[in-house]
Amino acid sequence: MGGEDSRNPLRFSVLGPVRAWRGATELPLGARQQRCVLAVLLLRGGGTVTVGELADALWGERPPQSALGTVRTYAYRLRRVLGHDVLGPDNGGYRIDTRPCHVDAAECERLAAEAARHRADGRTEAALDALEAALALWRGEALPGLPGPYAERQRARWAERRLELLEARMEAALDLGRHDRVTGELAELAHEHPLREHFSRLRMLALYRAGRQAEALEAYASARRALAAELGVEPGPELRELHARILAADPALALARTATGTATRTAVGTAERP
């Protein structure tokens, strides 16, 4: 097949099923192991991956005798589909020139970095927009159904990354005074991830700012029960401190208002992340 066409750039998805498109046309990427080879190359970000590394990604410590030949076959087939100018041999391995392509994982990290810069500059609305755009790139679990130890590690890595972005999005929404919009979602996240204390802390803060102090205290009790049942531990210091401040109705937990009426976060000590 032909090489890269600037009018029909290649787009790749790994934050969900591994797929590729040239313009509006989806490309046939072959069987699961072949798609895994593509995922490794894409997530290397344009760097070279040796044939041995690709074999390790697919089979770990127990590769078949034909592993290196099989990897080369997969790479050959992918080159025919994507174009020899996109995927090519390099220093005993292969690399994809991702510069002219759109890769959702790379775009996600770009948007996350953009959001972090906006937060550092006090542009919370812009940060929230960037985080929502990053999260919208997901199409379910990353690399679902792909075999091998590499895909397993990447599924765990990107699942954690998505949770981090969700936490950042919730923090930005709370800083903008949108607690009423996120309390339901935070309840679901705290239920799905009962051992992740940050979701419980954000849920408590959202409920308190919505004038639902009793529910905020019950959210703490629920988190405490889950931690005791699953890990045999008490909540961490940030969660305990926020609980104490909610009990005391600490006015610093409320949102201040600027002269224009815009909600801004007040200082709340260790109960808030920097």
XYZ file of N, CA and C in Angstrom:
822
model
N 0.840 -1.194 0.000
C 0.000 0.000 0.000
C 0.871 1.238 0.000
N 0.332 2.357 -0.321
C 1.112 3.571 -0.451
C 1.526 4.135 0.885
N 2.416 5.128 0.835
C 2.920 5.768 2.044
C 1.967 6.817 2.557
N 2.515 7.647 3.422
C 1.713 8.665 4.094
C 1.237 9.730 3.105
N 0.001 10.087 3.209
C -0.612 11.122 2.382
C -1.045 12.232 3.321
N -0.531 13.451 3.132
C -0.851 14.558 4.047
C -2.330 14.885 4.021
N -3.014 14.527 2.938
C -4.454 14.793 2.876
C -5.241 13.725 3.614
N -4.637 12.555 3.800
C -5.276 11.454 4.520
C -4.297 10.886 5.552
N -4.025 11.635 6.594
C -3.011 11.207 7.565
C -3.445 9.952 8.298
N -2.457 9.211 8.751
C -2.721 8.014 9.536
C -3.130 8.400 10.949
N -4.131 7.703 11.450
C -4.557 7.866 12.840
C -4.532 6.505 13.508
N -4.019 6.476 14.738
C -3.903 5.234 15.480
C -4.607 5.360 16.830
N -5.238 4.274 17.237
C -5.882 4.213 18.548
C -5.311 3.050 19.327
N -4.859 3.329 20.558
C -4.466 2.266 21.495
C -5.211 2.403 22.818
N -5.878 3.536 23.030
C -6.667 3.737 24.245
C -8.061 3.153 24.026
N -8.068 1.870 23.812
C -9.225 1.104 23.389
C -8.684 0.036 22.448
N -9.520 -0.596 21.640
C -9.003 -1.564 20.665
C -7.960 -0.923 19.752
N -6.906 -1.683 19.422
C -5.862 -1.165 18.546
C -6.414 -1.096 17.122
N -6.484 0.128 16.597
C -7.062 0.352 15.274
C -6.245 1.418 14.552
N -6.406 1.473 13.240
C -5.719 2.477 12.432
C -6.611 2.893 11.283
N -6.484 4.165 10.911
C -7.258 4.697 9.786
C -6.346 5.540 8.903
N -6.597 5.491 7.632
C -6.025 6.457 6.701
C -7.179 7.298 6.202
N -7.245 8.532 6.679
C -8.429 9.331 6.423
C -9.623 8.689 7.101
N -10.679 8.410 6.338
C -11.874 7.778 6.894
C -11.870 6.262 6.752
N -10.829 5.708 6.142
C -10.789 4.273 5.863
C -10.029 3.535 6.952
N -10.691 2.581 7.604
C -10.000 1.785 8.612
C -9.133 0.736 7.922
N -7.948 0.533 8.453
C -6.970 -0.375 7.862
C -7.013 -1.736 8.534
N -6.808 -2.807 7.764
C -6.791 -4.158 8.342
C -5.446 -4.430 9.019
N -5.461 -4.626 10.316
C -4.220 -4.768 11.078
C -3.880 -6.207 11.425
N -4.725 -7.148 11.036
C -4.389 -8.547 11.252
C -4.774 -9.064 12.620
N -4.166 -10.181 12.989
C -4.517 -10.894 14.217
C -4.005 -10.169 15.458
N -4.361 -10.716 16.619
C -4.065 -10.043 17.889
C -2.571 -9.822 18.100
N -1.746 -10.836 17.834
C -0.317 -10.668 18.054
C 0.280 -9.627 17.123
N -0.216 -9.560 15.917
C 0.274 -8.542 14.983
C -0.109 -7.152 15.462
N -1.306 -7.013 15.991
C -1.729 -5.730 16.553
C -0.894 -5.372 17.776
N -0.481 -6.381 18.527
C 0.367 -6.117 19.688
C 1.718 -5.563 19.248
N 2.284 -6.100 18.178
C 3.530 -5.555 17.637
C 3.351 -4.082 17.287
N 2.242 -3.754 16.647
C 1.968 -2.358 16.304
C 1.855 -1.503 17.558
N 1.170 -2.001 18.576
C 1.004 -1.239 19.820
C 2.345 -0.941 20.463
N 3.252 -1.930 20.488
C 4.578 -1.706 21.071
C 5.300 -0.593 20.320
N 5.257 -0.641 19.006
C 5.939 0.371 18.204
C 5.336 1.758 18.410
N 4.020 1.827 18.486
C 3.368 3.126 18.680
C 3.676 3.712 20.051
N 3.641 2.877 21.073
C 3.859 3.372 22.432
C 5.325 3.657 22.712
N 6.206 3.228 21.839
C 7.616 3.610 21.961
C 7.818 5.054 21.487
N 6.808 5.635 20.881
C 6.862 7.046 20.510
C 7.845 7.372 19.410
N 8.010 6.480 18.449
C 8.925 6.739 17.348
C 10.310 6.176 17.566
N 10.554 5.581 18.724
C 11.844 4.967 18.987
C 11.938 3.579 18.374
N 13.165 3.105 18.238
C 13.396 1.784 17.665
C 13.123 0.694 18.694
N 12.472 -0.366 18.254
C 12.223 -1.546 19.082
C 12.881 -2.728 18.392
N 13.767 -3.422 19.090
C 14.463 -4.542 18.465
C 13.513 -5.719 18.282
N 13.910 -6.618 17.395
C 13.106 -7.816 17.165
C 13.015 -8.629 18.458
N 14.112 -8.699 19.208
C 14.093 -9.412 20.480
C 13.125 -8.796 21.476
N 13.083 -7.473 21.527
C 12.148 -6.804 22.431
C 10.704 -7.078 22.025
N 10.447 -7.108 20.739
C 9.098 -7.417 20.276
C 8.714 -8.849 20.624
N 9.666 -9.780 20.504
C 9.393 -11.164 20.896
C 9.115 -11.251 22.393
N 9.896 -10.535 23.207
C 9.652 -10.525 24.655
C 8.269 -9.956 24.971
N 7.870 -8.927 24.220
C 6.558 -8.315 24.457
C 5.433 -9.311 24.211
N 5.618 -10.174 23.214
C 4.568 -11.125 22.855
C 4.570 -12.378 23.724
N 5.765 -12.874 24.053
C 5.829 -14.185 24.717
C 6.556 -14.186 26.053
N 7.162 -13.101 26.441
C 7.867 -13.070 27.712
C 9.069 -13.997 27.716
N 9.223 -14.756 28.792
C 10.404 -15.600 28.964
C 10.298 -16.949 28.262
N 9.183 -17.250 27.633
C 9.003 -18.553 26.983
C 8.587 -18.377 25.513
N 9.464 -17.771 24.709
C 9.117 -17.593 23.296
C 9.251 -18.904 22.541
N 8.479 -19.094 21.495
C 8.665 -20.289 20.647
C 9.947 -20.148 19.841
N 10.413 -21.254 19.299
C 11.644 -21.224 18.512
C 11.514 -20.318 17.290
N 10.303 -20.190 16.815
C 10.062 -19.379 15.611
C 9.788 -17.909 15.924
N 10.031 -17.472 17.174
C 9.593 -16.146 17.610
C 10.139 -15.023 16.734
N 11.450 -15.021 16.474
C 12.036 -13.908 15.720
C 11.516 -13.866 14.295
N 11.376 -15.026 13.681
C 10.831 -15.071 12.329
C 9.378 -14.623 12.295
N 8.622 -15.002 13.316
C 7.211 -14.606 13.378
C 7.082 -13.103 13.531
N 7.926 -12.513 14.380
C 7.897 -11.062 14.569
C 8.204 -10.359 13.250
N 9.196 -10.837 12.522
C 9.544 -10.220 11.233
C 8.386 -10.340 10.233
N 7.676 -11.457 10.298
C 6.519 -11.627 9.419
C 5.437 -10.613 9.758
N 5.180 -10.441 11.052
C 4.184 -9.450 11.466
C 4.587 -8.052 10.994
N 5.861 -7.707 11.174
C 6.334 -6.384 10.769
C 6.193 -6.203 9.259
N 6.504 -7.239 8.495
C 6.366 -7.162 7.037
C 4.912 -6.895 6.646
N 3.998 -7.618 7.274
C 2.583 -7.424 6.958
C 2.113 -6.030 7.334
N 2.557 -5.535 8.466
C 2.164 -4.190 8.888
C 2.749 -3.135 7.945
N 3.955 -3.357 7.475
C 4.551 -2.410 6.542
C 3.742 -2.321 5.249
N 3.230 -3.454 4.795
C 2.415 -3.455 3.575
C 1.136 -2.646 3.783
N 0.583 -2.702 4.981
C -0.671 -1.999 5.260
C -0.434 -0.513 5.506
N 0.590 -0.193 6.305
C 0.801 1.190 6.744
C 1.643 1.996 5.764
N 2.499 1.313 5.017
C 3.415 2.009 4.121
C 4.847 1.855 4.605
N 5.758 1.591 3.680
C 7.162 1.356 4.029
C 7.840 2.616 4.522
N 7.282 3.789 4.211
C 7.862 5.029 4.712
C 7.388 5.340 6.125
N 6.378 4.644 6.605
C 5.864 4.849 7.965
C 6.517 3.873 8.935
N 6.556 2.605 8.571
C 7.149 1.576 9.424
C 8.319 0.960 8.669
N 9.496 1.039 9.257
C 10.656 0.513 8.556
C 11.672 -0.097 9.487
N 12.629 -0.865 8.944
C 13.686 -1.450 9.760
C 14.638 -0.369 10.249
N 15.224 -0.586 11.437
C 16.131 0.413 11.988
C 17.012 -0.241 13.054
N 18.296 -0.322 12.798
C 19.264 -0.810 13.780
C 18.863 -2.130 14.422
N 18.562 -3.108 13.606
C 18.228 -4.428 14.129
C 16.819 -4.556 14.655
N 16.007 -3.570 14.391
C 14.619 -3.623 14.843
C 13.733 -2.859 13.884
N 12.663 -2.271 14.431
C 11.712 -1.517 13.618
C 11.304 -0.254 14.370
N 10.883 0.710 13.612
C 10.353 1.931 14.214
C 9.261 2.494 13.327
N 8.317 3.170 13.975
C 7.270 3.880 13.244
C 7.558 5.367 13.334
N 7.534 6.035 12.211
C 7.674 7.491 12.198
C 6.321 8.080 12.596
N 6.194 8.408 13.869
C 4.905 8.881 14.376
C 4.695 10.380 14.170
N 5.705 11.081 13.682
C 5.594 12.547 13.583
C 4.427 13.013 12.725
N 4.205 12.410 11.543
C 3.065 12.885 10.746
C 1.747 12.201 11.110
N 1.764 11.335 12.114
C 0.572 10.553 12.458
C -0.100 11.111 13.700
N -1.334 10.705 13.896
C -2.054 11.014 15.132
C -2.177 9.732 15.930
N -1.586 9.719 17.123
C -1.661 8.570 18.025
C -2.394 9.036 19.279
N -3.503 8.392 19.616
C -4.328 8.909 20.711
C -3.570 8.955 22.036
N -2.692 7.989 22.304
C -1.951 7.996 23.561
C -1.025 9.204 23.646
N -0.349 9.531 22.550
C 0.530 10.698 22.532
C -0.280 11.985 22.677
N -1.435 12.041 22.016
C -2.296 13.216 22.138
C -2.817 13.363 23.558
N -3.118 12.253 24.208
C -3.581 12.296 25.584
C -2.521 12.918 26.494
N -1.280 12.484 26.331
C -0.211 13.025 27.167
C 0.064 14.486 26.849
N -0.078 14.864 25.599
C 0.094 16.278 25.249
C -0.954 17.138 25.933
N -2.193 16.677 25.916
C -3.277 17.428 26.556
C -3.107 17.456 28.076
N -2.627 16.360 28.657
C -2.396 16.330 30.100
C -1.321 17.337 30.495
N -0.251 17.421 29.703
C 0.802 18.395 29.977
C 0.283 19.820 29.811
N -0.556 20.018 28.802
C -1.166 21.330 28.591
C -2.033 21.715 29.785
N -2.801 20.763 30.293
C -3.638 21.024 31.461
C -2.796 21.394 32.672
N -1.683 20.694 32.867
C -0.810 20.995 33.997
C -0.253 22.416 33.890
N 0.111 22.837 32.687
C 0.605 24.209 32.514
C -0.484 25.220 32.816
N -1.703 24.949 32.352
C -2.811 25.869 32.639
C -3.068 25.960 34.137
N -3.049 24.828 34.836
C -3.279 24.860 36.286
C -2.206 25.673 36.988
N -0.953 25.484 36.565
C 0.150 26.224 37.184
C 0.006 27.723 36.964
N -0.607 28.120 35.846
C -0.797 29.539 35.532
C -2.130 30.080 36.037
N -2.889 29.236 36.739
C -4.172 29.684 37.281
C -5.307 29.699 36.289
N -5.134 29.063 35.129
C -6.194 29.032 34.109
C -6.960 27.707 34.253
N -7.788 27.651 35.288
C -8.442 26.395 35.635
C -9.450 25.959 34.587
N -10.170 26.897 34.005
C -11.155 26.549 32.974
C -10.467 25.902 31.777
N -9.346 26.479 31.352
C -8.600 25.910 30.230
C -8.048 24.540 30.602
N -7.605 24.384 31.842
C -7.101 23.083 32.290
C -8.199 22.033 32.243
N -9.391 22.408 32.692
C -10.511 21.472 32.668
C -10.856 21.068 31.238
N -10.849 22.011 30.324
C -11.130 21.692 28.919
C -10.114 20.697 28.368
N -8.837 20.906 28.689
C -7.791 20.006 28.193
C -7.936 18.613 28.787
N -8.272 18.535 30.064
C -8.442 17.235 30.705
C -9.643 16.489 30.130
N -10.722 17.203 29.880
C -11.894 16.551 29.296
C -11.592 16.059 27.882
N -10.807 16.821 27.128
C -10.421 16.383 25.786
C -9.533 15.140 25.850
N -8.639 15.100 26.841
C -7.766 13.933 27.002
C -8.576 12.690 27.340
N -9.506 12.817 28.257
C -10.313 11.669 28.671
C -11.263 11.212 27.565
N -11.663 12.132 26.710
C -12.570 11.770 25.612
C -11.888 10.879 24.568
N -10.567 10.771 24.618
C -9.844 9.926 23.669
C -10.000 8.441 23.974
N -10.375 8.126 25.205
C -10.506 6.717 25.581
C -11.711 6.075 24.888
N -11.530 4.843 24.468
C -12.616 4.039 23.900
C -12.702 2.715 24.658
N -12.667 2.796 25.981
C -12.668 1.602 26.806
C -11.273 1.316 27.331
N -11.030 0.085 27.725
C -9.737 -0.324 28.248
C -8.681 -0.256 27.165
N -7.478 0.147 27.515
C -6.391 0.175 26.543
C -5.978 -1.249 26.154
N -5.725 -1.444 24.874
C -5.221 -2.711 24.332
C -6.032 -3.939 24.758
N -7.344 -3.886 24.722
C -8.121 -5.035 25.214
C -7.904 -6.275 24.358
N -7.764 -7.417 25.025
C -7.667 -8.684 24.328
C -6.320 -8.997 23.721
N -5.362 -8.076 23.800
C -4.056 -8.366 23.213
C -3.267 -9.290 24.141
N -2.547 -10.261 23.566
C -1.826 -11.227 24.388
C -0.450 -10.706 24.792
N 0.151 -11.383 25.782
C 1.541 -11.129 26.118
C 1.736 -10.222 27.308
N 2.910 -10.299 27.914
C 3.196 -9.517 29.127
C 3.232 -8.014 28.893
N 3.667 -7.595 27.702
C 3.712 -6.157 27.438
C 2.317 -5.546 27.474
N 1.387 -6.175 26.780
C 0.021 -5.644 26.747
C -0.588 -5.627 28.143
N -0.285 -6.651 28.935
C -0.814 -6.692 30.294
C -0.287 -5.521 31.121
N 1.006 -5.252 31.006
C 1.585 -4.124 31.750
C 1.008 -2.802 31.284
N 0.845 -2.656 29.976
C 0.327 -1.396 29.450
C -1.137 -1.178 29.823
N -1.904 -2.231 29.889
C -3.299 -2.077 30.341
C -3.334 -1.513 31.751
N -2.480 -2.055 32.627
C -2.431 -1.557 34.012
C -1.928 -0.114 34.053
N -0.896 0.165 33.259
C -0.324 1.516 33.261
C -1.349 2.557 32.812
N -2.058 2.262 31.710
C -2.995 3.252 31.190
C -4.281 3.319 32.007
N -4.645 2.229 32.669
C -5.785 2.294 33.590
C -5.476 3.260 34.730
N -4.247 3.178 35.257
C -3.832 4.110 36.312
C -3.773 5.540 35.793
N -3.270 5.710 34.576
C -3.171 7.058 34.010
C -4.552 7.678 33.859
N -5.519 6.891 33.434
C -6.871 7.421 33.280
C -7.438 7.864 34.623
N -7.195 7.099 35.679
C -7.671 7.482 37.001
C -7.010 8.781 37.464
N -5.725 8.951 37.166
C -5.040 10.192 37.529
C -5.673 11.386 36.821
N -6.010 11.214 35.553
C -6.631 12.305 34.804
C -8.036 12.593 35.315
N -8.752 11.548 35.698
C -10.077 11.759 36.292
C -9.971 12.541 37.592
N -8.991 12.204 38.412
C -8.788 12.957 39.653
C -8.493 14.425 39.369
N -7.618 14.665 38.391
C -7.277 16.044 38.040
C -8.489 16.794 37.507
N -9.311 16.108 36.702
C -10.514 16.764 36.173
C -11.483 17.111 37.290
N -11.661 16.196 38.237
C -12.557 16.468 39.350
C -12.049 17.633 40.203
N -10.750 17.689 40.434
C -10.181 18.791 41.206
C -10.439 20.128 40.509
N -10.231 20.144 39.198
C -10.457 21.384 38.456
C -11.924 21.797 38.510
N -12.826 20.834 38.378
C -14.255 21.149 38.451
C -14.627 21.703 39.824
N -14.071 21.119 40.876
C -14.356 21.617 42.216
C -13.793 23.022 42.411
N -12.615 23.276 41.870
C -12.030 24.613 41.977
C -12.884 25.660 41.277
N -13.634 25.237 40.265
C -14.502 26.156 39.536
C -15.897 26.244 40.145
N -16.098 25.598 41.287
C -17.388 25.666 41.956
C -18.460 24.782 41.357
N -18.059 23.734 40.645
C -19.037 22.870 39.970
C -19.273 21.581 40.755
N -19.317 21.700 42.069
C -19.479 20.510 42.909
C -20.791 19.786 42.632
N -21.850 20.536 42.342
C -23.141 19.880 42.096
C -23.097 18.992 40.851
N -22.225 19.318 39.902
C -22.163 18.563 38.657
C -21.370 17.268 38.795
N -20.531 17.163 39.811
C -19.617 16.017 39.884
C -19.893 15.086 41.054
N -20.834 15.433 41.932
C -21.050 14.576 43.105
C -21.495 13.171 42.694
N -22.357 13.066 41.685
C -22.812 11.748 41.257
C -21.681 10.922 40.675
N -20.870 11.537 39.829
C -19.750 10.811 39.227
C -18.725 10.417 40.284
N -18.492 11.312 41.244
C -17.549 10.985 42.314
C -18.067 9.835 43.178
N -19.371 9.772 43.379
C -19.939 8.650 44.138
C -19.665 7.335 43.410
N -19.829 7.335 42.096
C -19.562 6.124 41.306
C -18.086 5.750 41.358
N -17.207 6.739 41.227
C -15.778 6.467 41.239
C -15.319 5.963 42.609
N -15.853 6.556 43.665
C -15.480 6.096 45.001
C -15.979 4.676 45.250
N -17.134 4.349 44.679
C -17.665 2.989 44.819
C -16.832 1.993 44.016
N -16.435 2.381 42.803
C -15.657 1.484 41.948
C -14.224 1.314 42.443
N -13.694 2.341 43.112
C -12.306 2.317 43.580
C -12.268 2.684 45.069
N -12.812 1.828 45.911
C -12.954 2.176 47.334
C -11.627 2.345 48.067
N -10.546 1.803 47.530
C -9.252 1.918 48.197
C -8.445 3.117 47.692
N -8.996 3.832 46.742
C -8.324 5.027 46.217
C -8.845 6.229 46.990
N -8.101 6.631 48.003
C -8.598 7.623 48.958
C -8.848 8.981 48.322
N -8.140 9.287 47.246
C -8.311 10.617 46.664
C -9.719 10.817 46.130
N -10.326 9.778 45.548
C -11.702 9.915 45.090
C -12.638 10.158 46.271
N -12.416 9.459 47.374
C -13.252 9.669 48.550
C -13.084 11.080 49.086
N -11.848 11.580 49.081
C -11.612 12.946 49.572
C -12.322 13.964 48.701
N -12.222 13.809 47.375
C -12.897 14.737 46.475
C -14.413 14.654 46.625
N -14.917 13.450 46.826
C -16.354 13.294 47.016
C -16.799 14.003 48.290
N -16.053 13.830 49.369
C -16.399 14.504 50.629
C -16.410 16.019 50.456
N -15.402 16.546 49.761
C -15.323 17.990 49.565
C -16.482 18.492 48.712
N -16.828 17.731 47.657
C -17.946 18.134 46.800
C -19.249 18.161 47.580
N -19.490 17.130 48.369
C -20.717 17.075 49.167
C -20.771 18.217 50.177
N -19.643 18.485 50.822
C -19.627 19.555 51.818
C -19.912 20.901 51.170
N -19.296 21.146 50.016
C -19.512 22.434 49.345
C -20.922 22.557 48.786
N -21.591 21.416 48.619
C -22.987 21.442 48.173
C -23.942 21.566 49.355
N -23.410 21.758 50.565
C -24.244 21.896 51.753
C -24.748 20.576 52.299
N -24.071 19.473 51.980
C -24.509 18.141 52.399
C -23.480 17.545 53.365
N -23.349 18.209 54.514
C -22.309 17.841 55.475
C -22.487 16.412 55.983
N -23.712 16.023 56.306
C -23.947 14.678 56.835
C -23.539 13.614 55.824
N -23.840 13.846 54.538
C -23.454 12.892 53.508
C -21.937 12.857 53.323
N -21.287 14.007 53.490
C -19.828 14.048 53.408
C -19.207 13.203 54.519
N -19.777 13.284 55.707
C -19.267 12.491 56.828
C -19.542 11.003 56.609
N -20.671 10.669 56.025
C -20.970 9.271 55.734
C -20.036 8.735 54.648
N -19.654 9.603 53.697
C -18.689 9.192 52.672
C -17.355 8.827 53.322
N -16.972 9.574 54.338
C -15.740 9.235 55.064
C -15.893 7.894 55.772
N -17.025 7.698 56.430
C -17.256 6.435 57.146
C -17.232 5.253 56.186
N -17.797 5.431 54.996
C -17.799 4.370 54.003
C -16.381 4.050 53.545
N -15.584 5.090 53.295
C -14.195 4.878 52.891
C -13.414 4.187 54.003
N -13.665 4.582 55.230
C -12.956 3.976 56.365
C -13.296 2.495 56.493
N -14.566 2.149 56.311
C -14.963 0.742 56.389
C -14.287 -0.085 55.295
N -14.230 0.461 54.080
C -13.619 -0.271 52.975
C -12.132 -0.501 53.215
N -11.436 0.518 53.701
C -10.007 0.380 53.963
C -9.745 -0.629 55.073
N -10.587 -0.615 56.098
C -10.417 -1.564 57.196
C -10.693 -2.989 56.739
N -11.744 -3.156 55.934
C -12.121 -4.501 55.491
C -11.115 -5.091 54.513
N -10.603 -4.268 53.602
C -9.735 -4.780 52.534
C -8.261 -4.787 52.916
N -7.822 -3.759 53.650
C -6.395 -3.623 53.937
C -6.053 -3.656 55.423
N -7.083 -3.541 56.257
C -6.826 -3.522 57.697
C -6.122 -2.258 58.156
N -6.390 -1.123 57.483
C -5.729 0.134 57.836
C -6.775 1.228 58.026
N -6.343 2.297 58.678
C -7.165 3.494 58.818
C -6.929 4.406 57.611
N -7.836 5.357 57.360
C -7.602 6.318 56.281
C -6.303 7.084 56.495
N -5.741 7.574 55.414
C -4.504 8.334 55.473
C -4.711 9.713 56.074
N -3.611 10.438 56.300
C -3.696 11.727 56.992
C -4.527 12.777 56.273
N -4.486 12.813 54.934
C -5.267 13.823 54.215
C -6.756 13.581 54.398
N -7.173 12.327 54.323
C -8.593 12.015 54.484
C -9.039 12.285 55.915
N -8.203 11.924 56.882
C -8.553 12.174 58.286
C -8.630 13.670 58.569
N -7.707 14.440 58.003
C -7.724 15.883 58.236
C -8.979 16.512 57.648
N -9.328 16.107 56.415
C -10.534 16.667 55.805
C -11.771 16.306 56.618
N -11.817 15.081 57.132
C -12.938 14.666 57.972
C -13.053 15.574 59.198
N -11.915 15.854 59.842
C -11.937 16.714 61.026
C -12.389 18.126 60.675
N -11.974 18.619 59.536
C -12.334 19.983 59.162
C -13.804 20.079 58.765
N -14.344 19.011 58.174
C -15.777 19.004 57.875
C -16.572 18.961 59.172
N -16.141 18.154 60.112
C -16.803 18.113 61.428
C -16.836 19.495 62.061
N -15.728 20.237 61.900
C -15.625 21.563 62.511
C -16.226 22.660 61.631
N -16.773 22.280 60.462
C -17.318 23.261 59.518
C -16.307 24.355 59.219
N -15.103 23.957 58.911
C -14.008 24.886 58.637
C -14.374 25.785 57.458
N -14.450 27.099 57.658
C -14.830 27.993 56.561
C -13.820 28.005 55.417
N -12.580 27.574 55.688
C -11.575 27.557 54.618
C -11.869 26.512 53.559
N -12.778 25.569 53.845
C -13.133 24.563 52.844
C -14.074 25.107 51.781
N -14.690 26.254 52.051
C -15.617 26.832 51.082
C -14.839 27.478 49.948
N -15.551 27.820 48.888
C -14.934 28.525 47.772
C -15.047 30.015 48.007
N -13.950 30.725 47.768
C -13.988 32.175 47.801
C -14.593 32.687 46.508
N -14.903 33.950 46.478
C -15.442 34.554 45.252
C -14.594 35.771 44.883
N -14.259 35.860 43.607
C -13.515 37.018 43.138
C -14.474 38.185 42.952
N -13.918 39.323 42.590
C -14.758 40.506 42.376
C -15.749 40.280 41.242
N -15.411 39.388 40.311
C -16.316 39.120 39.189
C -17.290 37.994 39.495
N -17.202 37.423 40.714
C -18.114 36.355 41.085
C -17.630 34.983 40.696
N -16.400 34.865 40.181
C -15.870 33.568 39.788
C -15.405 32.793 41.012
N -15.719 31.511 41.053
C -15.292 30.678 42.166
C -13.798 30.431 42.096
N -13.123 30.536 43.233
C -11.705 30.198 43.323
C -11.474 29.379 44.569
N -10.430 28.554 44.539
C -10.151 27.691 45.680
C -9.457 28.473 46.780
N -9.908 28.298 48.007
C -9.215 28.868 49.144
C -8.170 27.890 49.624
N -7.267 28.354 50.462
C -6.223 27.478 50.984
C -6.834 26.498 51.966
N -6.578 25.199 51.745
C -7.132 24.209 52.642
C -6.055 23.251 53.117
N -4.825 23.730 53.192
C -3.762 22.910 53.753
C -3.529 21.642 52.980
N -3.251 20.571 53.700
C -2.945 19.300 53.050
C -4.180 18.620 52.508
N -5.351 19.187 52.780
C -6.566 18.591 52.202
C -6.679 18.863 50.727
N -5.836 19.742 50.193
C -5.829 19.984 48.751
C -4.449 19.681 48.202
N -4.396 19.170 46.989
C -3.113 18.969 46.321
C -2.593 20.288 45.801
N -1.283 20.443 45.735
C -0.737 21.690 45.177
C -1.030 21.790 43.690
